[in-house]
């Protein structure tokens, strides 16, 4: 049985989200509180944004920005017989359009709507490749609603934000210790930074300043899970199970509501935060193995319910920025070793894990930023039936260089998520004009046979990109 997505039309989804946002706009509009909006993209704090329409040179009460992007990529190795594409050749000819509208509604209420539409011509150009139906349905034409939220702040200092949004907490780039709210775009591995593959989730954020602290509370409902590649795709995370002709079905978690709280503060040379959460794991795990209608077993997949507490802080000294995170994740469903995958009929074992991150950034060189990060995941109650080691350590290094009046940007990343895998990425972008950008991306993968990423070791890619930016 193929893995099925929940049957919910886009129109129904949009109606549900629009209804929630409309309700909040009526509540805030009736209250009639003057407000200023705040951005939530930095580490802990909020940033005031003046939404006065008179600030616009043309006096428009809105702004519209966007870009059109063309990507052409080439697979540098043969992925292997498990995947649809089995030889080195073109693997993407994608055109995408992104647009973002910002405007004000009533007195001091800010509305943001953004969306992205994709078309990948590879499915017409390479009709000799036996792409799966799932791949064609997922990637040939896509439409994604990104941000879709209202925000405002009352005279009493209460900040509210409701709708589809990104809430980036924490500092770590390669291990999510306290950054737990948003799901991820995992259609590829290692080809983008964390801030690029966070996905918006339906959430209500309430934020209030009390003394020298900022208190944040977030509630999400039906936030979904990480986006993973469809059947036969180069990054199909279920490819090995499909090769064994195992039936799979997915069902929604028993509880769809999630809650997150954070207390954060600033001191003279840095920031600190405390986080607590109860949430659904964004990764799928097995909760039951059933006797299938055919010879093979039937896997029941869902999102495991988890809890977490964590602490994060940073500290600056001249050109140095030091940061760290420490957290405990409770009831994490852990993947069994391959030999033990079908030795039991019940759910994957749940373990408590201690996650830690230590990192440093150095900006003392002209036009150059260097960052290094060490992380570790310690599993309590570890046994020989687990795929991962008791202590799974990772390392990441990042080099960011700009030149020619910041028109040239070079980013190099070295990431070892465990002892058996490595991603290497190099991107070069040149801003030819204020509107036109040219880009290049190269990614190299390496995995040993005992890594869960082993199947994707031959997905090295070279990509060229052209992007045109517009603003009205």
CSV table of C-alpha atoms in Angstrom, one decimal:
chain,number,residue,atom,x,y,z
A,1,UNK,CA,0.0,0.0,0.0
A,2,UNK,CA,1.6,3.4,-1.0
A,3,UNK,CA,2.0,6.1,1.5
A,4,UNK,CA,-1.0,8.4,1.2
A,5,UNK,CA,-1.4,12.1,2.0
A,6,UNK,CA,-4.5,13.2,3.9
A,7,UNK,CA,-7.3,14.0,1.6
A,8,UNK,CA,-7.8,17.8,2.0
A,9,UNK,CA,-8.3,20.1,-1.0
A,10,UNK,CA,-6.4,23.3,-1.2
A,11,UNK,CA,-9.7,25.3,-1.2
A,12,UNK,CA,-10.7,23.7,2.1
A,13,UNK,CA,-7.2,24.5,3.6
A,14,UNK,CA,-7.3,28.1,2.4
A,15,UNK,CA,-10.9,28.5,3.8
A,16,UNK,CA,-9.8,27.2,7.2
A,17,UNK,CA,-6.8,29.5,7.4
A,18,UNK,CA,-8.6,32.5,6.0
A,19,UNK,CA,-11.5,32.0,8.5
A,20,UNK,CA,-9.0,31.9,11.5
A,21,UNK,CA,-7.2,35.1,10.3
A,22,UNK,CA,-10.5,36.9,9.6
A,23,UNK,CA,-11.7,36.1,13.1
A,24,UNK,CA,-8.6,37.5,14.7
A,25,UNK,CA,-8.8,40.6,12.5
A,26,UNK,CA,-12.3,41.2,13.7
A,27,UNK,CA,-11.3,40.7,17.4
A,28,UNK,CA,-8.3,43.1,17.0
A,29,UNK,CA,-10.2,45.5,14.9
A,30,UNK,CA,-13.1,45.8,17.5
A,31,UNK,CA,-10.6,46.3,20.3
A,32,UNK,CA,-9.2,49.2,18.3
A,33,UNK,CA,-5.8,49.2,19.9
A,34,UNK,CA,-3.1,51.2,18.1
A,35,UNK,CA,-0.2,49.0,17.3
A,36,UNK,CA,3.1,48.6,15.7
A,37,UNK,CA,4.3,45.4,14.1
A,38,UNK,CA,7.3,43.5,15.1
A,39,UNK,CA,9.6,41.1,13.3
A,40,UNK,CA,10.5,37.8,14.9
A,41,UNK,CA,13.4,36.7,12.8
A,42,UNK,CA,16.3,37.5,15.1
A,43,UNK,CA,17.6,35.4,17.9
A,44,UNK,CA,15.3,36.4,20.8
A,45,UNK,CA,14.0,39.9,20.5
A,46,UNK,CA,11.5,41.8,18.5
A,47,UNK,CA,12.0,44.6,16.0
A,48,UNK,CA,9.6,47.5,15.7
A,49,UNK,CA,8.6,48.3,12.1
A,50,UNK,CA,6.9,51.5,11.2
A,51,UNK,CA,3.9,50.7,9.0
A,52,UNK,CA,2.9,54.3,8.4
A,53,UNK,CA,1.8,54.5,4.7
A,54,UNK,CA,3.3,58.0,4.4
A,55,UNK,CA,6.7,56.4,4.7
A,56,UNK,CA,6.3,55.1,1.2
A,57,UNK,CA,7.5,57.4,-1.5
A,58,UNK,CA,4.4,57.0,-3.5
A,59,UNK,CA,2.1,57.0,-0.5
A,60,UNK,CA,0.9,53.4,-1.1
A,61,UNK,CA,-0.5,51.6,1.9
A,62,UNK,CA,1.1,48.4,0.7
A,63,UNK,CA,4.3,46.9,-0.7
A,64,UNK,CA,4.7,44.0,-3.1
A,65,UNK,CA,8.0,42.3,-3.7
A,66,UNK,CA,8.9,39.1,-5.4
A,67,UNK,CA,11.3,37.3,-7.8
A,68,UNK,CA,11.3,34.9,-10.7
A,69,UNK,CA,13.9,32.1,-10.6
A,70,UNK,CA,15.2,29.7,-13.2
A,71,UNK,CA,17.2,26.7,-12.0
A,72,UNK,CA,18.9,24.1,-14.2
A,73,UNK,CA,20.7,21.3,-12.4
A,74,UNK,CA,22.7,18.3,-13.4
A,75,UNK,CA,23.1,15.1,-11.4
A,76,UNK,CA,26.9,14.3,-11.5
A,77,UNK,CA,26.6,10.6,-10.5
A,78,UNK,CA,24.4,7.6,-11.0
A,79,UNK,CA,21.9,7.5,-8.1
A,80,UNK,CA,21.3,3.8,-8.6
A,81,UNK,CA,18.6,1.3,-9.6
A,82,UNK,CA,16.3,2.2,-6.7
A,83,UNK,CA,15.5,5.6,-8.0
A,84,UNK,CA,13.6,6.9,-11.1
A,85,UNK,CA,16.7,8.7,-12.4
A,86,UNK,CA,19.5,6.1,-12.6
A,87,UNK,CA,22.1,7.9,-14.6
A,88,UNK,CA,24.1,11.1,-14.5
A,89,UNK,CA,22.0,13.7,-16.4
A,90,UNK,CA,19.7,16.7,-16.1
A,91,UNK,CA,17.5,16.4,-13.0
A,92,UNK,CA,15.8,19.8,-12.8
A,93,UNK,CA,14.7,22.6,-15.2
A,94,UNK,CA,12.6,24.6,-12.7
A,95,UNK,CA,10.9,27.9,-13.1
A,96,UNK,CA,9.4,29.5,-9.9
A,97,UNK,CA,7.6,32.7,-9.0
A,98,UNK,CA,7.5,34.1,-5.5
A,99,UNK,CA,5.4,37.1,-4.4
A,100,UNK,CA,4.9,38.8,-1.0
A,101,UNK,CA,2.3,41.4,-0.2
A,102,UNK,CA,2.4,43.6,2.9
A,103,UNK,CA,-0.4,45.9,3.9
A,104,UNK,CA,-2.3,47.4,6.8
A,105,UNK,CA,-5.8,46.5,7.9
A,106,UNK,CA,-7.6,48.9,10.1
A,107,UNK,CA,-5.6,50.7,12.9
A,108,UNK,CA,-2.1,49.3,13.2
A,109,UNK,CA,-2.8,45.7,12.1
A,110,UNK,CA,-0.4,44.3,9.5
A,111,UNK,CA,-1.2,41.6,7.0
A,112,UNK,CA,1.4,39.6,5.1
A,113,UNK,CA,0.6,37.2,2.3
A,114,UNK,CA,3.2,35.4,0.3
A,115,UNK,CA,3.1,32.4,-2.0
A,116,UNK,CA,5.3,30.5,-4.5
A,117,UNK,CA,4.4,28.6,-7.7
A,118,UNK,CA,6.8,26.1,-9.4
A,119,UNK,CA,7.0,24.4,-12.7
A,120,UNK,CA,9.6,21.8,-13.5
A,121,UNK,CA,10.0,21.1,-17.2
A,122,UNK,CA,12.2,18.1,-16.7
A,123,UNK,CA,9.2,15.8,-16.8
A,124,UNK,CA,8.5,16.9,-20.4
A,125,UNK,CA,12.2,17.2,-21.5
A,126,UNK,CA,13.2,13.8,-20.2
A,127,UNK,CA,10.2,11.6,-20.9
A,128,UNK,CA,12.6,8.6,-21.3
A,129,UNK,CA,13.1,8.6,-17.5
A,130,UNK,CA,10.5,6.4,-15.8
A,131,UNK,CA,9.4,9.0,-13.3
A,132,UNK,CA,6.8,7.8,-10.7
A,133,UNK,CA,3.3,9.2,-10.7
A,134,UNK,CA,4.0,10.6,-7.3
A,135,UNK,CA,7.0,12.6,-8.6
A,136,UNK,CA,5.1,14.1,-11.4
A,137,UNK,CA,2.1,15.0,-9.2
A,138,UNK,CA,4.4,16.6,-6.5
A,139,UNK,CA,7.0,18.4,-8.6
A,140,UNK,CA,5.8,19.1,-12.1
A,141,UNK,CA,3.5,21.9,-10.9
A,142,UNK,CA,3.3,23.1,-7.3
A,143,UNK,CA,1.6,26.0,-5.5
A,144,UNK,CA,2.6,26.8,-1.9
A,145,UNK,CA,1.1,29.4,0.4
A,146,UNK,CA,4.0,30.7,2.5
A,147,UNK,CA,3.3,33.5,5.0
A,148,UNK,CA,-0.3,34.3,5.6
A,149,UNK,CA,-0.7,36.1,8.9
A,150,UNK,CA,-1.9,39.2,10.8
A,151,UNK,CA,0.1,40.9,13.5
A,152,UNK,CA,-0.3,43.8,15.8
A,153,UNK,CA,0.6,45.2,19.3
A,154,UNK,CA,-1.7,46.7,21.8
A,155,UNK,CA,-1.0,49.8,24.0
A,156,UNK,CA,-0.6,47.4,26.9
A,157,UNK,CA,2.4,45.8,25.2
A,158,UNK,CA,0.8,42.5,24.1
A,159,UNK,CA,2.0,41.5,20.7
A,160,UNK,CA,-0.2,39.0,18.7
A,161,UNK,CA,0.6,37.2,15.4
A,162,UNK,CA,-1.8,34.6,13.9
A,163,UNK,CA,-1.7,32.6,10.7
A,164,UNK,CA,0.9,30.7,8.6
A,165,UNK,CA,4.3,31.9,9.9
A,166,UNK,CA,7.9,31.0,10.7
A,167,UNK,CA,9.0,31.3,14.3
A,168,UNK,CA,12.8,30.8,14.4
A,169,UNK,CA,14.1,30.1,17.9
A,170,UNK,CA,17.6,29.1,18.9
A,171,UNK,CA,21.1,29.6,17.3
A,172,UNK,CA,22.3,26.2,16.1
A,173,UNK,CA,22.5,25.7,12.3
A,174,UNK,CA,22.8,21.9,12.1
A,175,UNK,CA,21.0,20.5,15.2
A,176,UNK,CA,17.5,21.7,16.3
A,177,UNK,CA,17.6,21.8,20.1
A,178,UNK,CA,15.2,24.7,20.9
A,179,UNK,CA,14.1,25.6,17.4
A,180,UNK,CA,11.2,23.2,17.4
A,181,UNK,CA,8.1,25.0,16.0
A,182,UNK,CA,8.4,24.9,12.2
A,183,UNK,CA,8.5,21.9,9.9
A,184,UNK,CA,11.2,21.5,7.3
A,185,UNK,CA,11.5,21.2,3.5
A,186,UNK,CA,13.5,18.0,3.2
A,187,UNK,CA,13.0,17.5,-0.5
A,188,UNK,CA,16.8,17.6,-0.7
A,189,UNK,CA,19.6,17.3,1.9
A,190,UNK,CA,22.3,19.8,2.5
A,191,UNK,CA,21.4,22.1,-0.4
A,192,UNK,CA,20.1,25.0,1.7
A,193,UNK,CA,20.6,26.7,5.1
A,194,UNK,CA,18.3,26.2,8.0
A,195,UNK,CA,16.7,29.6,7.5
A,196,UNK,CA,15.8,28.6,3.9
A,197,UNK,CA,14.1,25.3,4.6
A,198,UNK,CA,11.9,26.2,7.6
A,199,UNK,CA,8.3,25.9,6.5
A,200,UNK,CA,5.4,28.0,7.7
A,201,UNK,CA,2.9,26.5,10.2
A,202,UNK,CA,-0.5,27.7,11.4
A,203,UNK,CA,0.2,29.3,14.7
A,204,UNK,CA,-0.9,31.9,17.3
A,205,UNK,CA,1.9,33.8,18.9
A,206,UNK,CA,1.4,36.0,22.0
A,207,UNK,CA,4.4,38.0,23.2
A,208,UNK,CA,4.7,40.3,26.3
A,209,UNK,CA,7.6,42.2,27.8
A,210,UNK,CA,7.9,41.9,31.6
A,211,UNK,CA,10.8,43.7,33.2
A,212,UNK,CA,14.0,42.7,31.3
A,213,UNK,CA,12.3,39.5,29.9
A,214,UNK,CA,10.2,38.8,26.9
A,215,UNK,CA,7.7,36.0,27.3
A,216,UNK,CA,6.5,34.2,24.2
A,217,UNK,CA,3.7,31.6,24.0
A,218,UNK,CA,2.9,29.8,20.8
A,219,UNK,CA,0.0,27.4,19.9
A,220,UNK,CA,-0.1,25.5,16.6
A,221,UNK,CA,-2.9,23.2,15.3
A,222,UNK,CA,-2.5,20.6,12.5
A,223,UNK,CA,1.0,21.9,11.7
A,224,UNK,CA,1.8,18.8,9.6
A,225,UNK,CA,5.2,17.2,9.2
A,226,UNK,CA,8.4,17.6,7.3
A,227,UNK,CA,8.1,17.6,3.5
A,228,UNK,CA,9.9,14.5,2.1
A,229,UNK,CA,10.6,13.3,-1.4
A,230,UNK,CA,7.9,11.3,-3.2
A,231,UNK,CA,8.2,7.7,-4.4
A,232,UNK,CA,11.2,7.2,-6.6
A,233,UNK,CA,12.7,10.7,-6.1
A,234,UNK,CA,16.4,11.1,-5.6
A,235,UNK,CA,15.8,11.9,-1.9
A,236,UNK,CA,12.9,9.5,-1.2
A,237,UNK,CA,13.5,8.8,2.5
A,238,UNK,CA,11.4,5.6,2.2
A,239,UNK,CA,13.2,4.2,-0.8
A,240,UNK,CA,14.7,1.2,0.9
A,241,UNK,CA,11.3,0.2,2.3
A,242,UNK,CA,9.7,0.6,-1.1
A,243,UNK,CA,12.4,-1.7,-2.6
A,244,UNK,CA,11.4,-4.4,-0.1
A,245,UNK,CA,7.8,-4.0,-1.4
A,246,UNK,CA,6.5,-3.2,2.1
A,247,UNK,CA,3.1,-1.6,2.4
A,248,UNK,CA,2.8,1.7,4.2
A,249,UNK,CA,0.1,3.9,5.5
A,250,UNK,CA,0.2,7.2,7.3
A,251,UNK,CA,-2.2,8.5,9.8
A,252,UNK,CA,-2.4,11.8,11.6
A,253,UNK,CA,-1.2,12.1,15.2
A,254,UNK,CA,-3.8,11.7,17.9
A,255,UNK,CA,-3.3,15.2,19.2
A,256,UNK,CA,-3.0,18.0,16.6
A,257,UNK,CA,-2.4,20.9,19.0
A,258,UNK,CA,1.1,21.8,20.1
A,259,UNK,CA,2.3,24.3,22.6
A,260,UNK,CA,5.7,26.2,23.0
A,261,UNK,CA,6.8,28.8,25.6
A,262,UNK,CA,9.9,30.8,25.8
A,263,UNK,CA,11.4,33.3,28.2
A,264,UNK,CA,14.3,35.4,26.8
A,265,UNK,CA,16.4,38.2,27.9
A,266,UNK,CA,19.4,40.4,26.9
A,267,UNK,CA,22.5,41.3,28.8
A,268,UNK,CA,25.4,43.6,27.9
A,269,UNK,CA,27.2,41.1,25.6
A,270,UNK,CA,24.6,38.6,24.6
A,271,UNK,CA,21.2,36.9,24.9
A,272,UNK,CA,19.8,33.9,26.7
A,273,UNK,CA,16.5,32.0,26.5
A,274,UNK,CA,14.6,29.1,28.1
A,275,UNK,CA,12.2,27.0,26.1
A,276,UNK,CA,9.6,24.3,27.0
A,277,UNK,CA,7.4,22.5,24.5
A,278,UNK,CA,5.0,19.7,23.9
A,279,UNK,CA,4.7,18.8,20.3
A,280,UNK,CA,4.5,16.2,17.5
A,281,UNK,CA,7.8,15.0,16.1
A,282,UNK,CA,8.0,16.4,12.5
A,283,UNK,CA,9.6,13.2,11.3
A,284,UNK,CA,7.6,10.0,10.6
A,285,UNK,CA,8.1,6.9,12.8
A,286,UNK,CA,6.5,3.5,12.9
A,287,UNK,CA,3.8,3.0,15.5
A,288,UNK,CA,2.7,-0.5,14.4
A,289,UNK,CA,3.6,-3.3,12.1
A,290,UNK,CA,0.6,-5.1,10.8
A,291,UNK,CA,0.1,-8.3,8.7
A,292,UNK,CA,-0.5,-7.0,5.2
A,293,UNK,CA,-3.0,-8.2,2.7
A,294,UNK,CA,-0.2,-9.5,0.6
A,295,UNK,CA,2.9,-11.4,1.7
A,296,UNK,CA,4.8,-8.4,3.1
A,297,UNK,CA,4.1,-6.5,6.3
A,298,UNK,CA,2.2,-3.2,6.5
A,299,UNK,CA,3.9,-0.3,8.3
A,300,UNK,CA,1.7,2.2,10.1
A,301,UNK,CA,3.5,5.6,10.2
A,302,UNK,CA,2.7,8.6,12.3
A,303,UNK,CA,4.3,11.5,14.2
A,304,UNK,CA,5.3,10.7,17.7
A,305,UNK,CA,4.3,12.9,20.6
A,306,UNK,CA,7.2,14.5,22.4
A,307,UNK,CA,8.2,17.0,25.1
A,308,UNK,CA,11.2,19.2,25.4
A,309,UNK,CA,13.0,21.7,27.6
A,310,UNK,CA,16.0,23.7,26.5
A,311,UNK,CA,18.4,26.6,27.1
A,312,UNK,CA,20.3,28.7,24.6
A,313,UNK,CA,22.7,31.6,24.9
A,314,UNK,CA,25.3,33.7,23.0
A,315,UNK,CA,28.1,36.0,24.1
A,316,UNK,CA,30.1,38.5,22.1
A,317,UNK,CA,33.7,39.5,22.6
A,318,UNK,CA,35.3,41.9,20.0
A,319,UNK,CA,35.1,40.0,16.6
A,320,UNK,CA,34.0,36.7,18.3
A,321,UNK,CA,30.5,35.4,18.8
A,322,UNK,CA,30.2,32.3,21.0
A,323,UNK,CA,26.9,30.4,21.2
A,324,UNK,CA,25.5,27.2,22.7
A,325,UNK,CA,22.4,25.2,23.3
A,326,UNK,CA,21.5,22.5,25.7
A,327,UNK,CA,18.2,20.6,25.8
A,328,UNK,CA,16.4,17.4,26.7
A,329,UNK,CA,13.9,15.8,24.3
A,330,UNK,CA,11.6,13.2,25.9
A,331,UNK,CA,9.9,10.2,24.2
A,332,UNK,CA,11.8,10.5,20.9
A,333,UNK,CA,10.9,7.6,18.7
A,334,UNK,CA,14.3,6.1,17.6
A,335,UNK,CA,14.9,4.2,14.4
A,336,UNK,CA,15.9,0.6,14.9
A,337,UNK,CA,18.9,-1.0,13.2
A,338,UNK,CA,18.3,-2.7,9.9
A,339,UNK,CA,18.6,-6.2,11.4
A,340,UNK,CA,16.1,-5.3,14.1
A,341,UNK,CA,13.6,-3.5,12.0
A,342,UNK,CA,11.0,-6.3,11.8
A,343,UNK,CA,11.8,-8.1,15.0
A,344,UNK,CA,8.8,-6.6,16.9
A,345,UNK,CA,5.2,-5.7,16.0
A,346,UNK,CA,4.8,-2.6,18.1
A,347,UNK,CA,6.0,1.0,17.7
A,348,UNK,CA,9.6,2.1,17.6
A,349,UNK,CA,11.2,2.4,21.0
A,350,UNK,CA,10.9,5.8,22.7
A,351,UNK,CA,14.0,7.2,24.3
A,352,UNK,CA,15.0,10.4,26.1
A,353,UNK,CA,17.8,12.4,24.5
A,354,UNK,CA,20.2,15.1,25.7
A,355,UNK,CA,21.2,17.5,22.8
A,356,UNK,CA,24.0,19.9,23.1
A,357,UNK,CA,25.6,22.5,20.7
A,358,UNK,CA,28.7,24.6,21.0
A,359,UNK,CA,29.6,27.1,18.3
A,360,UNK,CA,31.7,30.1,17.4
A,361,UNK,CA,31.6,32.8,14.7
A,362,UNK,CA,34.6,35.1,13.8
A,363,UNK,CA,34.1,38.3,11.8
A,364,UNK,CA,37.6,39.8,12.2
A,365,UNK,CA,38.5,39.4,8.6
A,366,UNK,CA,37.4,42.0,6.1
A,367,UNK,CA,34.3,40.7,4.1
A,368,UNK,CA,34.6,37.3,5.6
A,369,UNK,CA,32.6,35.4,8.2
A,370,UNK,CA,33.7,32.1,9.6
A,371,UNK,CA,31.5,29.8,11.8
A,372,UNK,CA,32.1,26.4,13.4
A,373,UNK,CA,29.7,24.2,15.3
A,374,UNK,CA,30.0,21.0,17.3
A,375,UNK,CA,26.9,19.1,18.3
A,376,UNK,CA,26.1,15.9,20.1
A,377,UNK,CA,22.9,13.8,20.7
A,378,UNK,CA,23.1,11.4,23.7
A,379,UNK,CA,20.4,8.8,23.9
A,380,UNK,CA,19.6,7.5,27.4
A,381,UNK,CA,18.8,3.8,27.7
A,382,UNK,CA,20.6,3.0,24.5
A,383,UNK,CA,20.6,-0.6,23.3
A,384,UNK,CA,22.0,-2.7,20.4
A,385,UNK,CA,18.7,-2.5,18.5
A,386,UNK,CA,19.1,1.2,17.7
A,387,UNK,CA,20.4,2.5,14.3
A,388,UNK,CA,22.3,5.4,15.8
A,389,UNK,CA,25.1,5.3,18.4
A,390,UNK,CA,24.6,6.2,22.0
A,391,UNK,CA,26.5,9.5,21.3
A,392,UNK,CA,26.0,10.8,17.8
A,393,UNK,CA,28.3,13.7,17.2
A,394,UNK,CA,28.2,16.2,14.3
A,395,UNK,CA,30.3,19.0,13.0
A,396,UNK,CA,29.6,22.0,10.7
A,397,UNK,CA,31.8,24.7,9.3
A,398,UNK,CA,30.6,27.7,7.3
A,399,UNK,CA,32.5,30.4,5.3
A,400,UNK,CA,30.8,33.4,3.9
A,401,UNK,CA,32.7,35.9,1.8
A,402,UNK,CA,31.6,39.0,-0.1
A,403,UNK,CA,33.4,41.2,-2.6
A,404,UNK,CA,32.9,43.8,-5.3
A,405,UNK,CA,30.7,46.1,-3.1
A,406,UNK,CA,28.9,43.0,-1.8
A,407,UNK,CA,27.7,42.1,-5.3
A,408,UNK,CA,29.7,38.8,-5.2
A,409,UNK,CA,28.7,36.3,-2.5
A,410,UNK,CA,30.5,33.1,-1.8
A,411,UNK,CA,29.2,30.5,0.7
A,412,UNK,CA,31.1,27.3,1.5
A,413,UNK,CA,29.6,24.7,3.9
A,414,UNK,CA,31.1,21.5,5.3
A,415,UNK,CA,28.6,19.5,7.4
A,416,UNK,CA,29.1,16.1,9.0
A,417,UNK,CA,25.8,15.2,10.6
A,418,UNK,CA,27.3,11.9,12.0
A,419,UNK,CA,30.5,9.9,11.9
A,420,UNK,CA,29.4,8.2,8.6
A,421,UNK,CA,28.1,11.1,6.5
A,422,UNK,CA,29.3,14.3,5.0
A,423,UNK,CA,27.8,17.1,2.9
A,424,UNK,CA,30.0,19.7,1.1
A,425,UNK,CA,28.3,22.7,-0.5
A,426,UNK,CA,29.7,25.7,-2.5
A,427,UNK,CA,27.5,28.5,-3.8
A,428,UNK,CA,28.6,31.6,-5.8
A,429,UNK,CA,26.1,34.4,-6.4
A,430,UNK,CA,26.7,37.6,-8.4
A,431,UNK,CA,24.3,40.6,-8.3
A,432,UNK,CA,24.7,41.7,-11.9
A,433,UNK,CA,22.2,44.6,-11.3
A,434,UNK,CA,19.9,45.5,-8.4
A,435,UNK,CA,17.3,43.2,-10.1
A,436,UNK,CA,19.3,40.5,-11.7
A,437,UNK,CA,21.3,37.7,-9.9
A,438,UNK,CA,23.4,34.9,-11.4
A,439,UNK,CA,24.2,31.9,-9.2
A,440,UNK,CA,26.0,28.6,-9.1
A,441,UNK,CA,25.6,25.7,-6.7
A,442,UNK,CA,27.7,22.5,-6.2
A,443,UNK,CA,26.9,19.8,-3.6
A,444,UNK,CA,28.9,16.7,-2.9
A,445,UNK,CA,27.6,13.8,-0.8
A,446,UNK,CA,29.4,11.0,1.0
A,447,UNK,CA,28.0,8.3,3.3
A,448,UNK,CA,29.2,5.0,4.7
A,449,UNK,CA,27.1,1.9,4.5
A,450,UNK,CA,26.0,2.1,8.1
A,451,UNK,CA,24.5,5.6,7.7
A,452,UNK,CA,20.8,6.2,7.2
A,453,UNK,CA,21.9,8.6,4.4
A,454,UNK,CA,23.8,5.9,2.5
A,455,UNK,CA,21.2,5.6,-0.3
A,456,UNK,CA,21.7,9.2,-1.2
A,457,UNK,CA,25.5,9.2,-1.5
A,458,UNK,CA,25.4,9.5,-5.3
A,459,UNK,CA,23.3,12.6,-5.5
A,460,UNK,CA,26.0,15.1,-6.2
A,461,UNK,CA,24.7,18.0,-8.2
A,462,UNK,CA,25.8,21.1,-10.1
A,463,UNK,CA,23.2,23.8,-10.6
A,464,UNK,CA,23.0,27.2,-12.4
A,465,UNK,CA,20.5,29.8,-11.3
A,466,UNK,CA,19.1,33.0,-12.8
A,467,UNK,CA,16.9,35.3,-10.6
A,468,UNK,CA,15.0,38.5,-11.4
A,469,UNK,CA,13.8,40.6,-8.4
A,470,UNK,CA,10.9,43.1,-8.6
A,471,UNK,CA,9.3,45.5,-6.2
A,472,UNK,CA,6.2,47.7,-6.5
